Amino acid sequence: KDALFRGLTEREEAASTAVGGGAAFLHVKFHDEYLVSESFLALGRTNRPVFFGAPDDEGTDIFFLINCTDRKLHLHVLARLCLLAHGTTLLADLRAAPDAASMLGRIMQMISATAAPTAQIEKAISEIENLFSTPDFFEKYGKEHGIELRERICQFITNYTATHSYAPTVREIGAGVGLKSSSSVYSH
């Protein structure tokens, strides 16, 4: 459990797994087939959306936790869930479901009713794999999604804490990296 929690935390620190539309697909940053003994998918729904770093700056209320023992299966599940979440009514259906059993039933119905073409899933898997193999992807993605700014914020917090022996306020962080709005600091 501790290794899984650490892996999830490291992944979220690198970049949020929230994808917009109120959904997040939590998974470890680097696949380790020995992290768990069996593959699993967990689903959680919050009463109210929470800020989770989604690119649309909206709250997240549907959380999928994905962990598979096989890397290819992991990518397949991740790609399939992303397609379902953004190409169907799945997220709205999960929000409307009265209980966990209904949520699970809806996911199973959606999976069997919407057979995504293999080529579409393979393309999604290929794109996900390319994220980890293209050196300039992270630089380009970082600039497009403000990760460079996030790194500056983290560096500012680290330096400030080392100098003052306590963490800076949100306003001090904003001033330190050139952000005027405290909500902008929160979003990064």
PDB file of N, CA and C in Angstrom, residues 3-106:
ATOM      1  N   ALA A   3       3.910   1.715  -1.103  1.00  0.00           N
ATOM      2  CA  ALA A   3       4.591   1.913  -2.387  1.00  0.00           C
ATOM      3  C   ALA A   3       3.608   2.452  -3.428  1.00  0.00           C
ATOM      4  N   LEU A   4       2.385   1.936  -3.410  1.00  0.00           N
ATOM      5  CA  LEU A   4       1.364   2.422  -4.344  1.00  0.00           C
ATOM      6  C   LEU A   4       1.051   3.886  -4.053  1.00  0.00           C
ATOM      7  N   PHE A   5       0.871   4.223  -2.795  1.00  0.00           N
ATOM      8  CA  PHE A   5       0.575   5.606  -2.419  1.00  0.00           C
ATOM      9  C   PHE A   5       1.716   6.531  -2.844  1.00  0.00           C
ATOM     10  N   ARG A   6       2.956   6.111  -2.600  1.00  0.00           N
ATOM     11  CA  ARG A   6       4.111   6.915  -3.015  1.00  0.00           C
ATOM     12  C   ARG A   6       4.130   7.096  -4.528  1.00  0.00           C
ATOM     13  N   GLY A   7       3.855   6.017  -5.260  1.00  0.00           N
ATOM     14  CA  GLY A   7       3.838   6.095  -6.719  1.00  0.00           C
ATOM     15  C   GLY A   7       2.767   7.040  -7.229  1.00  0.00           C
ATOM     16  N   LEU A   8       1.588   6.995  -6.619  1.00  0.00           N
ATOM     17  CA  LEU A   8       0.502   7.899  -7.016  1.00  0.00           C
ATOM     18  C   LEU A   8       0.844   9.346  -6.690  1.00  0.00           C
ATOM     19  N   THR A   9       1.428   9.549  -5.526  1.00  0.00           N
ATOM     20  CA  THR A   9       1.820  10.896  -5.112  1.00  0.00           C
ATOM     21  C   THR A   9       2.875  11.466  -6.055  1.00  0.00           C
ATOM     22  N   GLU A  10       3.878  10.647  -6.402  1.00  0.00           N
ATOM     23  CA  GLU A  10       4.917  11.105  -7.329  1.00  0.00           C
ATOM     24  C   GLU A  10       4.308  11.478  -8.674  1.00  0.00           C
ATOM     25  N   ARG A  11       3.344  10.696  -9.130  1.00  0.00           N
ATOM     26  CA  ARG A  11       2.704  10.971 -10.428  1.00  0.00           C
ATOM     27  C   ARG A  11       1.957  12.297 -10.381  1.00  0.00           C
ATOM     28  N   GLU A  12       1.209  12.537  -9.305  1.00  0.00           N
ATOM     29  CA  GLU A  12       0.453  13.783  -9.192  1.00  0.00           C
ATOM     30  C   GLU A  12       1.373  14.987  -9.031  1.00  0.00           C
ATOM     31  N   GLU A  13       2.514  14.791  -8.387  1.00  0.00           N
ATOM     32  CA  GLU A  13       3.463  15.894  -8.250  1.00  0.00           C
ATOM     33  C   GLU A  13       4.073  16.258  -9.595  1.00  0.00           C
ATOM     34  N   ALA A  14       4.237  15.276 -10.473  1.00  0.00           N
ATOM     35  CA  ALA A  14       4.800  15.529 -11.804  1.00  0.00           C
ATOM     36  C   ALA A  14       3.813  16.323 -12.652  1.00  0.00           C
ATOM     37  N   ALA A  15       2.562  15.918 -12.651  1.00  0.00           N
ATOM     38  CA  ALA A  15       1.488  16.591 -13.393  1.00  0.00           C
ATOM     39  C   ALA A  15       0.178  15.934 -12.996  1.00  0.00           C
ATOM     40  N   SER A  16      -0.840  16.714 -12.882  1.00  0.00           N
ATOM     41  CA  SER A  16      -2.136  16.192 -12.463  1.00  0.00           C
ATOM     42  C   SER A  16      -2.678  15.185 -13.472  1.00  0.00           C
ATOM     43  N   THR A  17      -3.348  14.167 -12.964  1.00  0.00           N
ATOM     44  CA  THR A  17      -4.005  13.183 -13.827  1.00  0.00           C
ATOM     45  C   THR A  17      -5.451  13.580 -14.107  1.00  0.00           C
ATOM     46  N   ALA A  18      -5.850  14.765 -13.643  1.00  0.00           N
ATOM     47  CA  ALA A  18      -7.178  15.278 -13.989  1.00  0.00           C
ATOM     48  C   ALA A  18      -7.155  15.678 -15.456  1.00  0.00           C
ATOM     49  N   VAL A  19      -8.194  15.297 -16.182  1.00  0.00           N
ATOM     50  CA  VAL A  19      -8.210  15.531 -17.630  1.00  0.00           C
ATOM     51  C   VAL A  19      -9.287  16.517 -18.059  1.00  0.00           C
ATOM     52  N   GLY A  20      -9.986  17.082 -17.133  1.00  0.00           N
ATOM     53  CA  GLY A  20     -11.084  17.987 -17.467  1.00  0.00           C
ATOM     54  C   GLY A  20     -12.404  17.247 -17.497  1.00  0.00           C
ATOM     55  N   GLY A  21     -13.470  18.003 -17.540  1.00  0.00           N
ATOM     56  CA  GLY A  21     -14.793  17.387 -17.528  1.00  0.00           C
ATOM     57  C   GLY A  21     -15.150  16.789 -16.184  1.00  0.00           C
ATOM     58  N   GLY A  22     -14.340  17.079 -15.167  1.00  0.00           N
ATOM     59  CA  GLY A  22     -14.615  16.568 -13.826  1.00  0.00           C
ATOM     60  C   GLY A  22     -14.047  15.191 -13.552  1.00  0.00           C
ATOM     61  N   ALA A  23     -13.131  14.698 -14.401  1.00  0.00           N
ATOM     62  CA  ALA A  23     -12.583  13.351 -14.233  1.00  0.00           C
ATOM     63  C   ALA A  23     -11.076  13.378 -14.038  1.00  0.00           C
ATOM     64  N   ALA A  24     -10.592  12.401 -13.275  1.00  0.00           N
ATOM     65  CA  ALA A  24      -9.151  12.192 -13.111  1.00  0.00           C
ATOM     66  C   ALA A  24      -8.889  10.694 -13.186  1.00  0.00           C
ATOM     67  N   PHE A  25      -7.754  10.345 -13.782  1.00  0.00           N
ATOM     68  CA  PHE A  25      -7.353   8.947 -13.949  1.00  0.00           C
ATOM     69  C   PHE A  25      -6.043   8.722 -13.212  1.00  0.00           C
ATOM     70  N   LEU A  26      -6.153   8.480 -11.922  1.00  0.00           N
ATOM     71  CA  LEU A  26      -4.978   8.314 -11.091  1.00  0.00           C
ATOM     72  C   LEU A  26      -4.257   7.019 -11.447  1.00  0.00           C
ATOM     73  N   HIS A  27      -2.939   7.113 -11.580  1.00  0.00           N
ATOM     74  CA  HIS A  27      -2.096   5.955 -11.841  1.00  0.00           C
ATOM     75  C   HIS A  27      -0.666   6.327 -11.498  1.00  0.00           C
ATOM     76  N   VAL A  28       0.154   5.317 -11.302  1.00  0.00           N
ATOM     77  CA  VAL A  28       1.543   5.578 -10.945  1.00  0.00           C
ATOM     78  C   VAL A  28       2.292   6.137 -12.138  1.00  0.00           C
ATOM     79  N   LYS A  29       3.359   6.869 -11.865  1.00  0.00           N
ATOM     80  CA  LYS A  29       4.131   7.511 -12.925  1.00  0.00           C
ATOM     81  C   LYS A  29       4.876   6.487 -13.769  1.00  0.00           C
ATOM     82  N   PHE A  30       5.509   5.537 -13.121  1.00  0.00           N
ATOM     83  CA  PHE A  30       6.247   4.504 -13.825  1.00  0.00           C
ATOM     84  C   PHE A  30       5.627   3.161 -13.496  1.00  0.00           C
ATOM     85  N   HIS A  31       5.260   2.429 -14.520  1.00  0.00           N
ATOM     86  CA  HIS A  31       4.597   1.151 -14.326  1.00  0.00           C
ATOM     87  C   HIS A  31       5.550   0.156 -13.683  1.00  0.00           C
ATOM     88  N   ASP A  32       5.092  -0.512 -12.641  1.00  0.00           N
ATOM     89  CA  ASP A  32       5.855  -1.561 -11.956  1.00  0.00           C
ATOM     90  C   ASP A  32       4.934  -2.759 -11.812  1.00  0.00           C
ATOM     91  N   GLU A  33       5.223  -3.806 -12.579  1.00  0.00           N
ATOM     92  CA  GLU A  33       4.329  -4.966 -12.573  1.00  0.00           C
ATOM     93  C   GLU A  33       4.307  -5.695 -11.236  1.00  0.00           C
ATOM     94  N   TYR A  34       5.250  -5.373 -10.351  1.00  0.00           N
ATOM     95  CA  TYR A  34       5.293  -6.035  -9.040  1.00  0.00           C
ATOM     96  C   TYR A  34       4.721  -5.163  -7.919  1.00  0.00           C
ATOM     97  N   LEU A  35       4.183  -4.018  -8.276  1.00  0.00           N
ATOM     98  CA  LEU A  35       3.638  -3.102  -7.274  1.00  0.00           C
ATOM     99  C   LEU A  35       2.418  -3.698  -6.581  1.00  0.00           C
ATOM    100  N   VAL A  36       1.573  -4.367  -7.340  1.00  0.00           N
ATOM    101  CA  VAL A  36       0.397  -5.038  -6.785  1.00  0.00           C
ATOM    102  C   VAL A  36       0.359  -6.462  -7.322  1.00  0.00           C
ATOM    103  N   SER A  37      -0.324  -7.351  -6.598  1.00  0.00           N
ATOM    104  CA  SER A  37      -0.378  -8.743  -7.037  1.00  0.00           C
ATOM    105  C   SER A  37      -1.463  -8.991  -8.074  1.00  0.00           C
ATOM    106  N   GLU A  38      -2.493  -8.135  -8.088  1.00  0.00           N
ATOM    107  CA  GLU A  38      -3.572  -8.270  -9.062  1.00  0.00           C
ATOM    108  C   GLU A  38      -3.930  -6.904  -9.617  1.00  0.00           C
ATOM    109  N   SER A  39      -4.314  -6.874 -10.883  1.00  0.00           N
ATOM    110  CA  SER A  39      -4.763  -5.629 -11.498  1.00  0.00           C
ATOM    111  C   SER A  39      -6.078  -5.198 -10.863  1.00  0.00           C
ATOM    112  N   PHE A  40      -6.282  -3.883 -10.773  1.00  0.00           N
ATOM    113  CA  PHE A  40      -7.553  -3.395 -10.249  1.00  0.00           C
ATOM    114  C   PHE A  40      -7.870  -2.020 -10.796  1.00  0.00           C
ATOM    115  N   LEU A  41      -9.133  -1.689 -10.719  1.00  0.00           N
ATOM    116  CA  LEU A  41      -9.645  -0.369 -11.066  1.00  0.00           C
ATOM    117  C   LEU A  41     -10.569   0.038  -9.924  1.00  0.00           C
ATOM    118  N   ALA A  42     -10.305   1.182  -9.339  1.00  0.00           N
ATOM    119  CA  ALA A  42     -11.162   1.698  -8.272  1.00  0.00           C
ATOM    120  C   ALA A  42     -11.808   2.989  -8.771  1.00  0.00           C
ATOM    121  N   LEU A  43     -13.001   3.249  -8.303  1.00  0.00           N
ATOM    122  CA  LEU A  43     -13.742   4.433  -8.717  1.00  0.00           C
ATOM    123  C   LEU A  43     -14.227   5.166  -7.485  1.00  0.00           C
ATOM    124  N   GLY A  44     -14.044   6.471  -7.478  1.00  0.00           N
ATOM    125  CA  GLY A  44     -14.538   7.285  -6.379  1.00  0.00           C
ATOM    126  C   GLY A  44     -15.261   8.508  -6.912  1.00  0.00           C
ATOM    127  N   ARG A  45     -16.243   8.949  -6.150  1.00  0.00           N
ATOM    128  CA  ARG A  45     -17.013  10.138  -6.523  1.00  0.00           C
ATOM    129  C   ARG A  45     -17.132  11.007  -5.279  1.00  0.00           C
ATOM    130  N   THR A  46     -16.813  12.292  -5.418  1.00  0.00           N
ATOM    131  CA  THR A  46     -16.918  13.204  -4.285  1.00  0.00           C
ATOM    132  C   THR A  46     -18.303  13.846  -4.273  1.00  0.00           C
ATOM    133  N   ASN A  47     -18.701  14.331  -3.122  1.00  0.00           N
ATOM    134  CA  ASN A  47     -19.991  15.026  -3.016  1.00  0.00           C
ATOM    135  C   ASN A  47     -19.976  16.344  -3.774  1.00  0.00           C
ATOM    136  N   ARG A  48     -18.834  17.009  -3.735  1.00  0.00           N
ATOM    137  CA  ARG A  48     -18.648  18.271  -4.453  1.00  0.00           C
ATOM    138  C   ARG A  48     -17.328  18.196  -5.200  1.00  0.00           C
ATOM    139  N   PRO A  49     -17.241  18.830  -6.355  1.00  0.00           N
ATOM    140  CA  PRO A  49     -15.967  18.834  -7.084  1.00  0.00           C
ATOM    141  C   PRO A  49     -14.860  19.478  -6.243  1.00  0.00           C
ATOM    142  N   VAL A  50     -13.652  18.959  -6.390  1.00  0.00           N
ATOM    143  CA  VAL A  50     -12.484  19.500  -5.703  1.00  0.00           C
ATOM    144  C   VAL A  50     -11.462  19.925  -6.754  1.00  0.00           C
ATOM    145  N   PHE A  51     -10.645  20.904  -6.406  1.00  0.00           N
ATOM    146  CA  PHE A  51      -9.610  21.320  -7.340  1.00  0.00           C
ATOM    147  C   PHE A  51      -8.566  20.219  -7.395  1.00  0.00           C
ATOM    148  N   PHE A  52      -8.240  19.765  -8.606  1.00  0.00           N
ATOM    149  CA  PHE A  52      -7.271  18.689  -8.767  1.00  0.00           C
ATOM    150  C   PHE A  52      -6.321  18.979  -9.926  1.00  0.00           C
ATOM    151  N   GLY A  53      -6.261  20.238 -10.356  1.00  0.00           N
ATOM    152  CA  GLY A  53      -5.322  20.636 -11.392  1.00  0.00           C
ATOM    153  C   GLY A  53      -5.743  20.300 -12.808  1.00  0.00           C
ATOM    154  N   ALA A  54      -7.040  20.218 -13.057  1.00  0.00           N
ATOM    155  CA  ALA A  54      -7.530  19.906 -14.405  1.00  0.00           C
ATOM    156  C   ALA A  54      -7.186  21.022 -15.377  1.00  0.00           C
ATOM    157  N   PRO A  55      -6.905  20.679 -16.634  1.00  0.00           N
ATOM    158  CA  PRO A  55      -6.550  21.716 -17.610  1.00  0.00           C
ATOM    159  C   PRO A  55      -7.667  22.722 -17.882  1.00  0.00           C
ATOM    160  N   ASP A  56      -8.918  22.346 -17.609  1.00  0.00           N
ATOM    161  CA  ASP A  56     -10.025  23.285 -17.807  1.00  0.00           C
ATOM    162  C   ASP A  56     -10.281  24.139 -16.572  1.00  0.00           C
ATOM    163  N   ASP A  57      -9.435  23.990 -15.544  1.00  0.00           N
ATOM    164  CA  ASP A  57      -9.549  24.730 -14.282  1.00  0.00           C
ATOM    165  C   ASP A  57     -10.872  24.506 -13.564  1.00  0.00           C
ATOM    166  N   GLU A  58     -11.564  23.453 -13.905  1.00  0.00           N
ATOM    167  CA  GLU A  58     -12.808  23.094 -13.229  1.00  0.00           C
ATOM    168  C   GLU A  58     -12.512  22.055 -12.151  1.00  0.00           C
ATOM    169  N   GLY A  59     -13.448  21.883 -11.236  1.00  0.00           N
ATOM    170  CA  GLY A  59     -13.290  20.895 -10.187  1.00  0.00           C
ATOM    171  C   GLY A  59     -13.410  19.471 -10.722  1.00  0.00           C
ATOM    172  N   THR A  60     -12.902  18.536  -9.945  1.00  0.00           N
ATOM    173  CA  THR A  60     -12.938  17.121 -10.301  1.00  0.00           C
ATOM    174  C   THR A  60     -13.770  16.390  -9.261  1.00  0.00           C
ATOM    175  N   ASP A  61     -14.684  15.537  -9.722  1.00  0.00           N
ATOM    176  CA  ASP A  61     -15.506  14.784  -8.782  1.00  0.00           C
ATOM    177  C   ASP A  61     -15.558  13.285  -9.079  1.00  0.00           C
ATOM    178  N   ILE A  62     -15.022  12.863 -10.207  1.00  0.00           N
ATOM    179  CA  ILE A  62     -14.974  11.435 -10.544  1.00  0.00           C
ATOM    180  C   ILE A  62     -13.507  11.034 -10.639  1.00  0.00           C
ATOM    181  N   PHE A  63     -13.091  10.086  -9.802  1.00  0.00           N
ATOM    182  CA  PHE A  63     -11.704   9.640  -9.745  1.00  0.00           C
ATOM    183  C   PHE A  63     -11.617   8.145 -10.045  1.00  0.00           C
ATOM    184  N   PHE A  64     -10.873   7.815 -11.089  1.00  0.00           N
ATOM    185  CA  PHE A  64     -10.582   6.428 -11.415  1.00  0.00           C
ATOM    186  C   PHE A  64      -9.156   6.152 -10.946  1.00  0.00           C
ATOM    187  N   LEU A  65      -8.950   5.080 -10.222  1.00  0.00           N
ATOM    188  CA  LEU A  65      -7.609   4.656  -9.821  1.00  0.00           C
ATOM    189  C   LEU A  65      -7.299   3.387 -10.604  1.00  0.00           C
ATOM    190  N   ILE A  66      -6.282   3.445 -11.455  1.00  0.00           N
ATOM    191  CA  ILE A  66      -5.960   2.348 -12.361  1.00  0.00           C
ATOM    192  C   ILE A  66      -4.610   1.769 -11.986  1.00  0.00           C
ATOM    193  N   ASN A  67      -4.551   0.466 -11.795  1.00  0.00           N
ATOM    194  CA  ASN A  67      -3.274  -0.199 -11.566  1.00  0.00           C
ATOM    195  C   ASN A  67      -3.355  -1.609 -12.123  1.00  0.00           C
ATOM    196  N   CYS A  68      -2.578  -1.861 -13.136  1.00  0.00           N
ATOM    197  CA  CYS A  68      -2.563  -3.173 -13.779  1.00  0.00           C
ATOM    198  C   CYS A  68      -1.175  -3.782 -13.664  1.00  0.00           C
ATOM    199  N   THR A  69      -1.127  -5.100 -13.560  1.00  0.00           N
ATOM    200  CA  THR A  69       0.157  -5.779 -13.453  1.00  0.00           C
ATOM    201  C   THR A  69       0.868  -5.830 -14.797  1.00  0.00           C
ATOM    202  N   ASP A  70       0.141  -5.680 -15.888  1.00  0.00           N
ATOM    203  CA  ASP A  70       0.714  -5.725 -17.231  1.00  0.00           C
ATOM    204  C   ASP A  70       0.679  -4.325 -17.841  1.00  0.00           C
ATOM    205  N   ARG A  71       1.807  -3.862 -18.362  1.00  0.00           N
ATOM    206  CA  ARG A  71       1.915  -2.509 -18.900  1.00  0.00           C
ATOM    207  C   ARG A  71       0.950  -2.274 -20.063  1.00  0.00           C
ATOM    208  N   LYS A  72       0.857  -3.208 -20.974  1.00  0.00           N
ATOM    209  CA  LYS A  72      -0.015  -3.052 -22.136  1.00  0.00           C
ATOM    210  C   LYS A  72      -1.485  -2.993 -21.683  1.00  0.00           C
ATOM    211  N   LEU A  73      -1.850  -3.833 -20.729  1.00  0.00           N
ATOM    212  CA  LEU A  73      -3.212  -3.799 -20.195  1.00  0.00           C
ATOM    213  C   LEU A  73      -3.477  -2.460 -19.512  1.00  0.00           C
ATOM    214  N   HIS A  74      -2.509  -1.972 -18.782  1.00  0.00           N
ATOM    215  CA  HIS A  74      -2.649  -0.687 -18.102  1.00  0.00           C
ATOM    216  C   HIS A  74      -2.960   0.411 -19.117  1.00  0.00           C
ATOM    217  N   LEU A  75      -2.197   0.454 -20.199  1.00  0.00           N
ATOM    218  CA  LEU A  75      -2.416   1.464 -21.231  1.00  0.00           C
ATOM    219  C   LEU A  75      -3.757   1.271 -21.921  1.00  0.00           C
ATOM    220  N   HIS A  76      -4.143   0.022 -22.135  1.00  0.00           N
ATOM    221  CA  HIS A  76      -5.432  -0.272 -22.764  1.00  0.00           C
ATOM    222  C   HIS A  76      -6.580   0.237 -21.886  1.00  0.00           C
ATOM    223  N   VAL A  77      -6.526  -0.061 -20.597  1.00  0.00           N
ATOM    224  CA  VAL A  77      -7.576   0.377 -19.675  1.00  0.00           C
ATOM    225  C   VAL A  77      -7.622   1.903 -19.613  1.00  0.00           C
ATOM    226  N   LEU A  78      -6.461   2.531 -19.498  1.00  0.00           N
ATOM    227  CA  LEU A  78      -6.400   3.992 -19.436  1.00  0.00           C
ATOM    228  C   LEU A  78      -6.987   4.613 -20.706  1.00  0.00           C
ATOM    229  N   ALA A  79      -6.586   4.095 -21.853  1.00  0.00           N
ATOM    230  CA  ALA A  79      -7.100   4.629 -23.123  1.00  0.00           C
ATOM    231  C   ALA A  79      -8.605   4.421 -23.237  1.00  0.00           C
ATOM    232  N   ARG A  80      -9.062   3.248 -22.867  1.00  0.00           N
ATOM    233  CA  ARG A  80     -10.503   2.935 -22.985  1.00  0.00           C
ATOM    234  C   ARG A  80     -11.333   3.829 -22.069  1.00  0.00           C
ATOM    235  N   LEU A  81     -10.879   4.013 -20.844  1.00  0.00           N
ATOM    236  CA  LEU A  81     -11.623   4.866 -19.918  1.00  0.00           C
ATOM    237  C   LEU A  81     -11.645   6.322 -20.395  1.00  0.00           C
ATOM    238  N   CYS A  82     -10.535   6.800 -20.927  1.00  0.00           N
ATOM    239  CA  CYS A  82     -10.508   8.174 -21.451  1.00  0.00           C
ATOM    240  C   CYS A  82     -11.497   8.328 -22.596  1.00  0.00           C
ATOM    241  N   LEU A  83     -11.542   7.339 -23.487  1.00  0.00           N
ATOM    242  CA  LEU A  83     -12.493   7.393 -24.600  1.00  0.00           C
ATOM    243  C   LEU A  83     -13.933   7.385 -24.091  1.00  0.00           C
ATOM    244  N   LEU A  84     -14.219   6.540 -23.113  1.00  0.00           N
ATOM    245  CA  LEU A  84     -15.570   6.475 -22.558  1.00  0.00           C
ATOM    246  C   LEU A  84     -15.941   7.768 -21.831  1.00  0.00           C
ATOM    247  N   ALA A  85     -14.989   8.311 -21.083  1.00  0.00           N
ATOM    248  CA  ALA A  85     -15.277   9.514 -20.292  1.00  0.00           C
ATOM    249  C   ALA A  85     -15.548  10.723 -21.166  1.00  0.00           C
ATOM    250  N   HIS A  86     -14.907  10.799 -22.304  1.00  0.00           N
ATOM    251  CA  HIS A  86     -15.052  12.001 -23.127  1.00  0.00           C
ATOM    252  C   HIS A  86     -15.802  11.766 -24.425  1.00  0.00           C
ATOM    253  N   GLY A  87     -16.246  10.552 -24.651  1.00  0.00           N
ATOM    254  CA  GLY A  87     -16.975  10.284 -25.880  1.00  0.00           C
ATOM    255  C   GLY A  87     -18.362   9.720 -25.649  1.00  0.00           C
ATOM    256  N   THR A  88     -18.764   9.633 -24.380  1.00  0.00           N
ATOM    257  CA  THR A  88     -20.076   9.071 -24.040  1.00  0.00           C
ATOM    258  C   THR A  88     -20.668   9.869 -22.880  1.00  0.00           C
ATOM    259  N   THR A  89     -21.767   9.389 -22.365  1.00  0.00           N
ATOM    260  CA  THR A  89     -22.411  10.028 -21.210  1.00  0.00           C
ATOM    261  C   THR A  89     -21.946   9.421 -19.888  1.00  0.00           C
ATOM    262  N   LEU A  90     -20.849   8.670 -19.916  1.00  0.00           N
ATOM    263  CA  LEU A  90     -20.400   7.948 -18.718  1.00  0.00           C
ATOM    264  C   LEU A  90     -20.277   8.842 -17.487  1.00  0.00           C
ATOM    265  N   LEU A  91     -19.594   9.969 -17.601  1.00  0.00           N
ATOM    266  CA  LEU A  91     -19.386  10.813 -16.418  1.00  0.00           C
ATOM    267  C   LEU A  91     -20.709  11.324 -15.847  1.00  0.00           C
ATOM    268  N   ALA A  92     -21.603  11.763 -16.703  1.00  0.00           N
ATOM    269  CA  ALA A  92     -22.922  12.229 -16.236  1.00  0.00           C
ATOM    270  C   ALA A  92     -23.681  11.072 -15.598  1.00  0.00           C
ATOM    271  N   ASP A  93     -23.591   9.887 -16.186  1.00  0.00           N
ATOM    272  CA  ASP A  93     -24.265   8.715 -15.629  1.00  0.00           C
ATOM    273  C   ASP A  93     -23.710   8.349 -14.258  1.00  0.00           C
ATOM    274  N   LEU A  94     -22.396   8.448 -14.100  1.00  0.00           N
ATOM    275  CA  LEU A  94     -21.779   8.138 -12.803  1.00  0.00           C
ATOM    276  C   LEU A  94     -22.196   9.153 -11.752  1.00  0.00           C
ATOM    277  N   ARG A  95     -22.327  10.400 -12.135  1.00  0.00           N
ATOM    278  CA  ARG A  95     -22.764  11.424 -11.184  1.00  0.00           C
ATOM    279  C   ARG A  95     -24.213  11.202 -10.751  1.00  0.00           C
ATOM    280  N   ALA A  96     -25.032  10.692 -11.660  1.00  0.00           N
ATOM    281  CA  ALA A  96     -26.452  10.479 -11.372  1.00  0.00           C
ATOM    282  C   ALA A  96     -26.715   9.162 -10.652  1.00  0.00           C
ATOM    283  N   ALA A  97     -25.760   8.256 -10.650  1.00  0.00           N
ATOM    284  CA  ALA A  97     -25.960   6.938 -10.030  1.00  0.00           C
ATOM    285  C   ALA A  97     -26.170   7.081  -8.526  1.00  0.00           C
ATOM    286  N   PRO A  98     -27.156   6.367  -7.977  1.00  0.00           N
ATOM    287  CA  PRO A  98     -27.472   6.514  -6.560  1.00  0.00           C
ATOM    288  C   PRO A  98     -26.486   5.825  -5.615  1.00  0.00           C
ATOM    289  N   ASP A  99     -25.733   4.838  -6.099  1.00  0.00           N
ATOM    290  CA  ASP A  99     -24.824   4.108  -5.218  1.00  0.00           C
ATOM    291  C   ASP A  99     -23.692   3.465  -6.015  1.00  0.00           C
ATOM    292  N   ALA A 100     -22.754   2.861  -5.295  1.00  0.00           N
ATOM    293  CA  ALA A 100     -21.573   2.264  -5.922  1.00  0.00           C
ATOM    294  C   ALA A 100     -21.943   1.127  -6.873  1.00  0.00           C
ATOM    295  N   ALA A 101     -22.891   0.312  -6.493  1.00  0.00           N
ATOM    296  CA  ALA A 101     -23.294  -0.800  -7.361  1.00  0.00           C
ATOM    297  C   ALA A 101     -23.851  -0.285  -8.689  1.00  0.00           C
ATOM    298  N   SER A 102     -24.614   0.793  -8.637  1.00  0.00           N
ATOM    299  CA  SER A 102     -25.151   1.383  -9.861  1.00  0.00           C
ATOM    300  C   SER A 102     -24.044   1.966 -10.726  1.00  0.00           C
ATOM    301  N   MET A 103     -23.050   2.563 -10.071  1.00  0.00           N
ATOM    302  CA  MET A 103     -21.922   3.113 -10.815  1.00  0.00           C
ATOM    303  C   MET A 103     -21.168   2.005 -11.544  1.00  0.00           C
ATOM    304  N   LEU A 104     -20.888   0.926 -10.833  1.00  0.00           N
ATOM    305  CA  LEU A 104     -20.199  -0.209 -11.450  1.00  0.00           C
ATOM    306  C   LEU A 104     -21.025  -0.792 -12.591  1.00  0.00           C
ATOM    307  N   GLY A 105     -22.313  -0.932 -12.367  1.00  0.00           N
ATOM    308  CA  GLY A 105     -23.193  -1.458 -13.408  1.00  0.00           C
ATOM    309  C   GLY A 105     -23.180  -0.585 -14.645  1.00  0.00           C
ATOM    310  N   ARG A 106     -23.154   0.729 -14.444  1.00  0.00           N
ATOM    311  CA  ARG A 106     -23.152   1.643 -15.587  1.00  0.00           C
ATOM    312  C   ARG A 106     -21.848   1.542 -16.376  1.00  0.00           C
TER     313      ARG A 106
END
